[in-house]
Amino acid sequence: MQYRKLGKINFEVSALGFGAMRLPGMKNPLDPRVDEKEAIRMIRHAIDSGINYLDTAWPYHMGASERIVGKALQDGYREKVFLVTKLPMFLVNKKDDFNRYLDSQLERLQTDYLDCYLFHAMSAGALDKLEKFSFIEDMEREKTAGRIKNIGFSFHDTLPVFKKIVDYYDWDLAQIQYNYLDTAVQAGHEGLLYAAQKGIAITIMEPLKGGMLANPPGEARQVLDASSVKHTPVDWALQYLWNLPEVSVVLSGMSTMEQLEQNILSAENSGIDSLSVEENNTIDKIITIYQKRILVPCTACKYCMPCPAGVNIPANFAAVNTANTKPVTFMDRVMKARNKRVYRKMDKSRDKVDKKNPNGNASLCIECGKCIPLCPQGIDIPTELAKVHQVMGKRKKPEDVF
Ligand code: SF4
Ligand code: SF4
């Protein structure tokens, strides 16, 4: 495993961090539960392989993530990791909520302290809340008490808001969404440099843009195949990040042992300024291809779920993005045909939709607007779902609708 500086924090961190947001699921894809036994096996294998940064949060897997991480960290594993969780800023509504959540999270995680506690999903609105309830005071009190070792935030908003938050406090760590498609999205490259030059440790989430970069369209695959340097699509995306000196740790939400093994191998081969001119040029070409294709920038984080009308929001956006792929290879054509079938098989009747395990198509949206403030990508979900149905349900051309 390669280790890197964690900003001004005195800790050598593994280049790869374990994100406990996409833990392995049950065999039935409609069963929303985590395969707990496999998740614990994966987390412990990650730690045994040298990964020493573990990231979770209150809402991940509807609360199951922190509990499972807590179980995985028994038997001497807790002391081997830098453990991070987050105060859910979208749920706190009063001063006392800080202690209420922190107490519950320490209990779920079966630990006396967090190596870093983040304000989750900071935005302009969340900063107002943080100020209103003076939550920095709570953070500092708990830091003095030893229940929190470092203070940070994760972020989803625009670059000016990011700079304002960075300047607001002497943070130890900032977690940002970043990948080769998102260099000008949210904090972006400018924000990354801005925070890093203040000594703030930068941890990266969404390195694969919700899995999108793991499955490049055929046109992009042809570019990758033509390169004399060979990487898997995931490795291309990860090496792009590790190439940057400002990046401390790349968080990957791994769902299978195979993904974990592959990412560990990638991390072992990583390095700062290690990409050649040819590799950088290849990535530039892929970016151009992807940019033509993405209709809705959904990262499948599922913060918007469950939808009260039973719409499977991320699945609908994935379907329309796949539909917009130009088929180049035989597999592209197979994927497009399969994609159409997937949309046809989604629930289209309000009476029959299973609201506990929602798999409704875009036409079921009742435009209640509940999901809009929950989306860290700022997607106007009901508006975009209406367009999805025009393309997937009414067979209109994407270019005529989006
Ligand atoms: S606006 Fe539509 S997709 Fe969003 S929560 Fe309401 S019904 Fe669901
Ligand atoms: S629509 Fe937004 S909140 Fe919902 S899964 Fe996609 S990115 Fe996440």
Short mmCIF file of C-alpha atoms and ligand atoms in Angstrom, two decimals:
data_model
loop_
_atom_site.label_atom_id
_atom_site.label_comp_id
_atom_site.label_asym_id
_atom_site.label_seq_id
_atom_site.Cartn_x
_atom_site.Cartn_y
_atom_site.Cartn_z
CA MET A 1 0.00 0.00 0.00
CA GLN A 2 1.16 3.55 -0.74
CA TYR A 3 0.83 6.10 2.07
CA ARG A 4 0.48 9.86 1.76
CA LYS A 5 0.39 12.96 3.92
CA LEU A 6 -3.02 13.77 5.41
CA GLY A 7 -2.67 17.56 5.12
CA LYS A 8 -1.59 19.05 8.43
CA ILE A 9 -2.87 16.03 10.38
CA ASN A 10 -0.01 13.98 11.77
CA PHE A 11 -1.00 10.69 10.12
CA GLU A 12 0.32 8.70 7.18
CA VAL A 13 -2.82 7.74 5.30
CA SER A 14 -3.30 4.95 2.78
CA ALA A 15 -3.82 6.26 -0.76
CA LEU A 16 -7.06 4.25 -0.87
CA GLY A 17 -9.77 4.76 1.73
CA PHE A 18 -12.75 2.50 2.35
CA GLY A 19 -16.06 4.32 1.85
CA ALA A 20 -18.87 2.46 3.63
CA MET A 21 -21.66 3.86 1.43
CA ARG A 22 -21.98 1.10 -1.16
CA LEU A 23 -21.52 -2.00 0.99
CA PRO A 24 -22.33 -5.39 -0.59
CA GLY A 25 -26.02 -6.05 -1.03
CA MET A 26 -28.11 -9.20 -0.80
CA LYS A 27 -28.38 -11.58 -3.74
CA ASN A 28 -31.85 -10.28 -4.60
CA PRO A 29 -31.13 -6.79 -6.07
CA LEU A 30 -34.53 -5.53 -4.84
CA ASP A 31 -33.63 -6.41 -1.22
CA PRO A 32 -32.21 -3.11 0.16
CA ARG A 33 -30.37 -4.74 3.10
CA VAL A 34 -26.59 -5.00 3.32
CA ASP A 35 -24.96 -8.43 3.30
CA GLU A 36 -23.50 -7.80 6.74
CA LYS A 37 -21.25 -10.83 6.92
CA GLU A 38 -19.64 -10.02 3.58
CA ALA A 39 -19.35 -6.32 4.44
CA ILE A 40 -17.48 -7.11 7.66
CA ARG A 41 -15.23 -9.56 5.80
CA MET A 42 -14.44 -6.87 3.21
CA ILE A 43 -13.73 -4.13 5.76
CA ARG A 44 -11.37 -6.38 7.73
CA HIS A 45 -9.65 -7.55 4.56
CA ALA A 46 -9.16 -3.91 3.52
CA ILE A 47 -7.53 -3.12 6.88
CA ASP A 48 -5.37 -6.27 6.76
CA SER A 49 -4.22 -5.10 3.29
CA GLY A 50 -3.04 -1.73 4.62
CA ILE A 51 -6.09 0.52 4.17
CA ASN A 52 -6.19 2.73 7.26
CA TYR A 53 -8.94 5.28 6.44
CA LEU A 54 -12.58 4.34 6.93
CA ASP A 55 -15.43 6.70 6.07
CA THR A 56 -19.09 6.33 6.98
CA ALA A 57 -22.07 8.58 7.75
CA TRP A 58 -25.38 8.58 9.62
CA PRO A 59 -27.68 8.01 6.60
CA TYR A 60 -25.58 5.49 4.65
CA HIS A 61 -27.59 2.32 4.05
CA MET A 62 -30.37 3.91 6.12
CA GLY A 63 -28.26 3.79 9.28
CA ALA A 64 -26.88 0.28 8.80
CA SER A 65 -23.45 1.44 7.61
CA GLU A 66 -22.28 2.86 10.97
CA ARG A 67 -23.54 -0.21 12.83
CA ILE A 68 -21.79 -2.61 10.46
CA VAL A 69 -18.57 -0.59 10.56
CA GLY A 70 -18.80 -0.72 14.38
CA LYS A 71 -19.02 -4.52 14.28
CA ALA A 72 -16.19 -4.81 11.75
CA LEU A 73 -13.93 -2.73 14.00
CA GLN A 74 -14.15 -5.11 16.96
CA ASP A 75 -11.34 -7.59 17.77
CA GLY A 76 -8.53 -5.01 17.59
CA TYR A 77 -9.43 -3.41 14.24
CA ARG A 78 -10.55 -0.04 15.66
CA GLU A 79 -7.02 1.05 16.57
CA LYS A 80 -5.78 0.29 13.05
CA VAL A 81 -7.90 2.89 11.25
CA PHE A 82 -8.54 6.61 10.99
CA LEU A 83 -12.31 6.53 11.50
CA VAL A 84 -14.52 9.25 10.06
CA THR A 85 -18.24 9.87 10.29
CA LYS A 86 -20.41 12.92 9.80
CA LEU A 87 -22.99 15.10 11.53
CA PRO A 88 -26.05 14.99 9.24
CA MET A 89 -26.53 18.72 8.62
CA PHE A 90 -29.74 18.03 6.65
CA LEU A 91 -31.33 16.50 9.80
CA VAL A 92 -30.16 18.77 12.63
CA ASN A 93 -32.69 21.38 13.74
CA LYS A 94 -31.55 22.49 17.18
CA LYS A 95 -28.41 22.97 19.24
CA ASP A 96 -28.86 19.74 21.22
CA ASP A 97 -28.89 17.70 18.00
CA PHE A 98 -25.09 17.85 17.90
CA ASN A 99 -24.69 15.77 21.04
CA ARG A 100 -27.68 13.59 20.25
CA TYR A 101 -26.19 12.49 16.93
CA LEU A 102 -22.61 12.23 18.19
CA ASP A 103 -23.66 10.07 21.17
CA SER A 104 -25.68 7.77 18.89
CA GLN A 105 -22.92 7.54 16.30
CA LEU A 106 -20.24 6.63 18.88
CA GLU A 107 -22.61 3.99 20.19
CA ARG A 108 -23.35 2.61 16.70
CA LEU A 109 -19.64 2.57 15.91
CA GLN A 110 -18.80 1.02 19.32
CA THR A 111 -15.96 3.47 19.89
CA ASP A 112 -15.06 6.26 22.35
CA TYR A 113 -13.68 8.64 19.73
CA LEU A 114 -13.69 9.64 16.08
CA ASP A 115 -10.47 10.45 14.29
CA CYS A 116 -12.37 13.08 12.37
CA TYR A 117 -15.96 14.32 12.60
CA LEU A 118 -17.30 16.07 9.50
CA PHE A 119 -20.20 18.41 8.96
CA HIS A 120 -21.99 16.35 6.31
CA ALA A 121 -22.88 17.84 2.91
CA MET A 122 -21.98 21.44 3.66
CA SER A 123 -23.65 24.02 1.46
CA ALA A 124 -24.70 27.66 1.82
CA GLY A 125 -27.81 26.59 3.75
CA ALA A 126 -25.87 24.19 5.96
CA LEU A 127 -23.36 26.93 6.79
CA ASP A 128 -26.25 29.13 7.96
CA LYS A 129 -27.38 26.30 10.25
CA LEU A 130 -23.87 25.71 11.54
CA GLU A 131 -23.61 29.41 12.46
CA LYS A 132 -27.12 29.59 13.89
CA PHE A 133 -26.46 26.73 16.30
CA SER A 134 -22.76 27.59 16.93
CA PHE A 135 -21.80 23.99 16.14
CA ILE A 136 -18.10 24.88 15.97
CA GLU A 137 -18.28 25.40 19.76
CA ASP A 138 -19.62 21.85 20.11
CA MET A 139 -16.91 20.45 17.86
CA GLU A 140 -14.18 22.21 19.85
CA ARG A 141 -15.64 21.15 23.19
CA GLU A 142 -15.68 17.51 22.06
CA LYS A 143 -12.17 17.85 20.65
CA THR A 144 -10.97 19.03 24.06
CA ALA A 145 -12.84 16.14 25.66
CA GLY A 146 -11.11 13.70 23.29
CA ARG A 147 -14.24 12.34 21.58
CA ILE A 148 -13.23 14.05 18.31
CA LYS A 149 -9.61 14.25 17.20
CA ASN A 150 -10.00 16.39 14.06
CA ILE A 151 -12.69 18.61 12.53
CA GLY A 152 -13.74 18.74 8.91
CA PHE A 153 -16.59 18.91 6.42
CA SER A 154 -17.85 17.22 3.30
CA PHE A 155 -19.13 19.46 0.56
CA HIS A 156 -21.80 19.78 -2.14
CA ASP A 157 -22.37 23.29 -3.48
CA THR A 158 -20.67 25.82 -5.74
CA LEU A 159 -17.04 26.99 -5.75
CA PRO A 160 -17.74 30.41 -4.13
CA VAL A 161 -19.57 28.66 -1.28
CA PHE A 162 -16.68 26.21 -0.92
CA LYS A 163 -14.18 29.07 -0.55
CA LYS A 164 -16.43 30.78 1.98
CA ILE A 165 -16.61 27.60 4.07
CA VAL A 166 -12.86 26.97 3.78
CA ASP A 167 -12.22 30.51 5.06
CA TYR A 168 -14.78 30.17 7.85
CA TYR A 169 -12.67 27.98 10.15
CA ASP A 170 -9.25 26.39 10.58
CA TRP A 171 -10.38 23.00 9.24
CA ASP A 172 -8.31 19.83 9.41
CA LEU A 173 -9.99 18.02 6.52
CA ALA A 174 -12.33 18.58 3.58
CA GLN A 175 -14.04 15.83 1.63
CA ILE A 176 -14.97 16.84 -1.91
CA GLN A 177 -16.51 15.25 -4.98
CA TYR A 178 -13.81 15.07 -7.63
CA ASN A 179 -12.97 12.92 -10.64
CA TYR A 180 -11.79 13.59 -14.18
CA LEU A 181 -15.27 14.69 -15.25
CA ASP A 182 -15.87 16.95 -12.26
CA THR A 183 -12.84 19.25 -12.34
CA ALA A 184 -15.13 22.27 -12.80
CA VAL A 185 -18.10 20.97 -10.78
CA GLN A 186 -18.76 21.94 -7.12
CA ALA A 187 -15.37 22.70 -5.45
CA GLY A 188 -13.60 21.57 -8.64
CA HIS A 189 -9.89 21.87 -9.27
CA GLU A 190 -9.75 25.47 -8.11
CA GLY A 191 -11.34 24.54 -4.79
CA LEU A 192 -9.02 21.57 -4.38
CA LEU A 193 -5.97 23.83 -4.72
CA TYR A 194 -7.52 26.54 -2.55
CA ALA A 195 -8.11 24.20 0.41
CA ALA A 196 -4.87 22.24 0.01
CA GLN A 197 -2.67 25.35 0.10
CA LYS A 198 -4.10 26.04 3.57
CA GLY A 199 -2.90 22.62 4.75
CA ILE A 200 -6.40 21.12 4.80
CA ALA A 201 -6.30 17.39 4.09
CA ILE A 202 -8.28 16.63 0.92
CA THR A 203 -10.22 13.40 0.71
CA ILE A 204 -11.97 12.52 -2.52
CA MET A 205 -15.47 11.08 -2.85
CA GLU A 206 -17.19 9.96 -6.05
CA PRO A 207 -13.88 9.12 -7.78
CA LEU A 208 -15.85 7.07 -10.34
CA LYS A 209 -18.81 9.48 -10.55
CA GLY A 210 -21.19 6.98 -9.01
CA GLY A 211 -19.72 4.09 -11.04
CA MET A 212 -20.16 5.86 -14.39
CA LEU A 213 -16.42 5.93 -15.08
CA ALA A 214 -16.15 2.19 -14.48
CA ASN A 215 -18.26 1.48 -17.55
CA PRO A 216 -17.13 3.77 -20.36
CA PRO A 217 -19.17 3.83 -23.56
CA GLY A 218 -17.72 1.96 -26.56
CA GLU A 219 -16.31 5.12 -28.13
CA ALA A 220 -14.26 5.79 -24.99
CA ARG A 221 -13.20 2.15 -24.74
CA GLN A 222 -11.75 2.40 -28.23
CA VAL A 223 -9.63 5.36 -27.09
CA LEU A 224 -8.45 3.40 -24.05
CA ASP A 225 -7.65 0.34 -26.18
CA ALA A 226 -5.61 2.50 -28.56
CA SER A 227 -3.38 3.77 -25.75
CA SER A 228 -0.03 2.03 -25.43
CA VAL A 229 -0.45 2.26 -21.63
CA LYS A 230 -2.99 -0.22 -20.31
CA HIS A 231 -5.25 0.38 -17.31
CA THR A 232 -8.74 -0.81 -16.50
CA PRO A 233 -11.34 2.00 -16.69
CA VAL A 234 -11.44 2.15 -12.88
CA ASP A 235 -7.65 2.30 -12.69
CA TRP A 236 -7.58 5.19 -15.20
CA ALA A 237 -9.97 7.16 -12.98
CA LEU A 238 -8.11 6.41 -9.74
CA GLN A 239 -4.61 7.06 -11.11
CA TYR A 240 -5.85 10.43 -12.39
CA LEU A 241 -6.58 11.39 -8.77
CA TRP A 242 -3.47 9.91 -7.16
CA ASN A 243 -1.38 11.80 -9.71
CA LEU A 244 -2.33 15.03 -7.89
CA PRO A 245 -0.12 15.99 -4.93
CA GLU A 246 -3.01 17.81 -3.23
CA VAL A 247 -5.06 14.60 -2.89
CA SER A 248 -4.51 12.72 0.37
CA VAL A 249 -6.88 9.80 0.11
CA VAL A 250 -9.32 8.55 -2.51
CA LEU A 251 -12.47 7.02 -1.04
CA SER A 252 -13.99 4.20 -2.96
CA GLY A 253 -17.36 2.68 -2.13
CA MET A 254 -16.59 -0.93 -2.97
CA SER A 255 -19.38 -3.50 -3.15
CA THR A 256 -17.48 -6.71 -3.88
CA MET A 257 -14.27 -8.33 -2.74
CA GLU A 258 -13.12 -8.33 -6.36
CA GLN A 259 -13.49 -4.52 -6.58
CA LEU A 260 -11.60 -4.18 -3.31
CA GLU A 261 -8.71 -6.36 -4.54
CA GLN A 262 -8.49 -4.45 -7.82
CA ASN A 263 -8.48 -1.08 -6.07
CA ILE A 264 -5.81 -2.20 -3.60
CA LEU A 265 -3.64 -3.21 -6.56
CA SER A 266 -4.27 0.17 -8.19
CA ALA A 267 -3.31 1.99 -4.98
CA GLU A 268 -0.10 0.00 -4.73
CA ASN A 269 0.83 1.19 -8.24
CA SER A 270 -0.09 4.83 -7.59
CA GLY A 271 2.13 7.87 -7.30
CA ILE A 272 2.21 11.65 -7.39
CA ASP A 273 3.00 13.07 -10.87
CA SER A 274 3.20 9.55 -12.26
CA LEU A 275 0.98 9.95 -15.35
CA SER A 276 2.76 10.37 -18.68
CA VAL A 277 1.83 12.92 -21.38
CA GLU A 278 0.20 10.11 -23.35
CA GLU A 279 -1.91 9.05 -20.36
CA ASN A 280 -3.05 12.63 -19.74
CA ASN A 281 -3.93 13.04 -23.43
CA THR A 282 -5.93 9.82 -23.33
CA ILE A 283 -7.93 11.05 -20.35
CA ASP A 284 -8.60 14.37 -22.14
CA LYS A 285 -10.08 12.45 -25.09
CA ILE A 286 -12.30 10.36 -22.82
CA ILE A 287 -13.57 13.47 -21.04
CA THR A 288 -14.75 14.89 -24.39
CA ILE A 289 -16.62 11.66 -25.18
CA TYR A 290 -18.33 11.50 -21.79
CA GLN A 291 -19.32 15.15 -21.86
CA LYS A 292 -21.30 14.55 -25.05
CA ARG A 293 -23.14 11.70 -23.38
CA ILE A 294 -24.22 12.67 -19.88
CA LEU A 295 -27.77 14.03 -19.83
CA VAL A 296 -28.31 14.00 -16.05
CA PRO A 297 -25.25 14.20 -13.74
CA CYS A 298 -26.64 11.75 -11.18
CA THR A 299 -23.99 9.91 -9.12
CA ALA A 300 -26.44 7.31 -7.74
CA CYS A 301 -25.78 8.45 -4.14
CA LYS A 302 -29.47 7.77 -3.31
CA TYR A 303 -29.76 10.73 -0.91
CA CYS A 304 -33.06 11.49 -2.67
CA MET A 305 -34.48 8.06 -1.85
CA PRO A 306 -36.95 6.74 -0.90
CA CYS A 307 -39.38 8.66 -3.09
CA PRO A 308 -42.91 8.73 -1.62
CA ALA A 309 -44.34 7.87 -5.04
CA GLY A 310 -42.02 4.90 -5.44
CA VAL A 311 -39.84 6.28 -8.25
CA ASN A 312 -36.41 4.65 -8.43
CA ILE A 313 -34.76 8.00 -9.15
CA PRO A 314 -31.11 6.99 -9.78
CA ALA A 315 -32.12 4.00 -11.92
CA ASN A 316 -34.16 6.27 -14.19
CA PHE A 317 -31.25 8.67 -14.66
CA ALA A 318 -28.83 5.80 -15.30
CA ALA A 319 -31.24 4.49 -17.94
CA VAL A 320 -31.43 7.76 -19.85
CA ASN A 321 -27.67 8.29 -19.71
CA THR A 322 -27.13 4.79 -21.12
CA ALA A 323 -29.76 5.45 -23.79
CA ASN A 324 -27.71 8.42 -24.93
CA THR A 325 -24.66 6.25 -25.67
CA LYS A 326 -23.55 5.99 -29.27
CA PRO A 327 -23.23 2.23 -29.86
CA VAL A 328 -19.81 1.38 -31.22
CA THR A 329 -19.24 -2.19 -30.14
CA PHE A 330 -21.52 -5.23 -30.09
CA MET A 331 -21.64 -4.94 -26.28
CA ASP A 332 -22.86 -1.35 -26.59
CA ARG A 333 -25.81 -2.55 -28.66
CA VAL A 334 -26.53 -5.31 -26.15
CA MET A 335 -26.37 -2.80 -23.29
CA LYS A 336 -28.74 -0.40 -25.05
CA ALA A 337 -31.26 -3.14 -25.75
CA ARG A 338 -31.01 -4.36 -22.16
CA ASN A 339 -31.43 -0.80 -20.93
CA LYS A 340 -34.72 -0.40 -22.81
CA ARG A 341 -35.98 -3.63 -21.26
CA VAL A 342 -34.95 -2.46 -17.78
CA TYR A 343 -37.04 0.69 -18.17
CA ARG A 344 -40.02 -1.27 -19.54
CA LYS A 345 -39.87 -3.63 -16.56
CA MET A 346 -39.85 -0.86 -13.96
CA ASP A 347 -43.17 -0.31 -12.16
CA LYS A 348 -45.49 2.01 -14.04
CA SER A 349 -48.62 1.68 -11.95
CA ARG A 350 -49.16 3.84 -8.84
CA ASP A 351 -51.28 1.10 -7.29
CA LYS A 352 -48.74 -1.66 -7.67
CA VAL A 353 -45.48 0.10 -6.85
CA ASP A 354 -43.63 -1.25 -3.82
CA LYS A 355 -42.80 1.89 -1.81
CA LYS A 356 -40.43 0.04 0.52
CA ASN A 357 -38.26 -1.17 -2.38
CA PRO A 358 -39.15 1.44 -4.98
CA ASN A 359 -38.56 0.56 -8.59
CA GLY A 360 -41.02 2.89 -10.29
CA ASN A 361 -40.36 4.51 -13.63
CA ALA A 362 -40.17 8.26 -14.18
CA SER A 363 -43.87 8.60 -15.05
CA LEU A 364 -44.84 7.90 -11.40
CA CYS A 365 -43.33 11.20 -10.16
CA ILE A 366 -46.05 13.36 -8.60
CA GLU A 367 -43.78 16.43 -8.49
CA CYS A 368 -43.99 16.76 -4.72
CA GLY A 369 -40.50 18.30 -4.74
CA LYS A 370 -39.38 16.44 -1.59
CA CYS A 371 -36.28 15.10 -3.32
CA ILE A 372 -34.98 18.39 -4.75
CA PRO A 373 -33.20 19.81 -1.66
CA LEU A 374 -31.69 16.39 -0.92
CA CYS A 375 -29.75 16.12 -4.17
CA PRO A 376 -26.09 17.13 -3.72
CA GLN A 377 -25.76 17.51 -7.49
CA GLY A 378 -28.45 20.20 -7.60
CA ILE A 379 -30.55 18.23 -10.09
CA ASP A 380 -34.13 19.44 -10.56
CA ILE A 381 -35.28 15.84 -10.21
CA PRO A 382 -38.99 16.07 -11.19
CA THR A 383 -38.16 18.18 -14.26
CA GLU A 384 -35.45 15.77 -15.37
CA LEU A 385 -37.66 12.74 -14.68
CA ALA A 386 -40.30 14.18 -17.00
CA LYS A 387 -37.65 14.33 -19.71
CA VAL A 388 -36.51 10.80 -18.92
CA HIS A 389 -40.02 9.54 -19.56
CA GLN A 390 -40.20 11.38 -22.85
CA VAL A 391 -37.07 9.53 -24.00
CA MET A 392 -37.50 6.15 -22.35
CA GLY A 393 -41.29 5.86 -22.32
CA LYS A 394 -42.34 7.89 -25.35
CA ARG A 395 -39.26 7.08 -27.47
CA LYS A 396 -38.37 10.68 -28.25
CA LYS A 397 -34.80 11.46 -29.25
CA PRO A 398 -32.65 12.67 -26.32
CA GLU A 399 -31.43 15.65 -28.38
CA ASP A 400 -35.07 16.78 -28.88
CA VAL A 401 -35.84 16.62 -25.16
CA PHE A 402 -32.71 17.56 -23.15
S1 SF4 B 1 -40.64 15.08 -6.87
FE1 SF4 B 1 -41.12 13.13 -7.85
S2 SF4 B 1 -39.25 11.92 -7.68
FE2 SF4 B 1 -39.07 13.62 -6.23
S3 SF4 B 1 -39.80 12.73 -4.29
FE3 SF4 B 1 -41.55 13.73 -5.28
S4 SF4 B 1 -42.55 12.13 -6.47
FE4 SF4 B 1 -40.50 11.38 -5.92
S1 SF4 B 2 -30.66 12.34 -8.19
FE1 SF4 B 2 -29.19 13.39 -6.88
S2 SF4 B 2 -29.63 12.63 -4.80
FE2 SF4 B 2 -30.64 11.23 -6.23
S3 SF4 B 2 -29.17 9.58 -6.54
FE3 SF4 B 2 -28.83 11.09 -8.17
S4 SF4 B 2 -27.23 12.45 -7.40
FE4 SF4 B 2 -28.01 11.31 -5.64
#
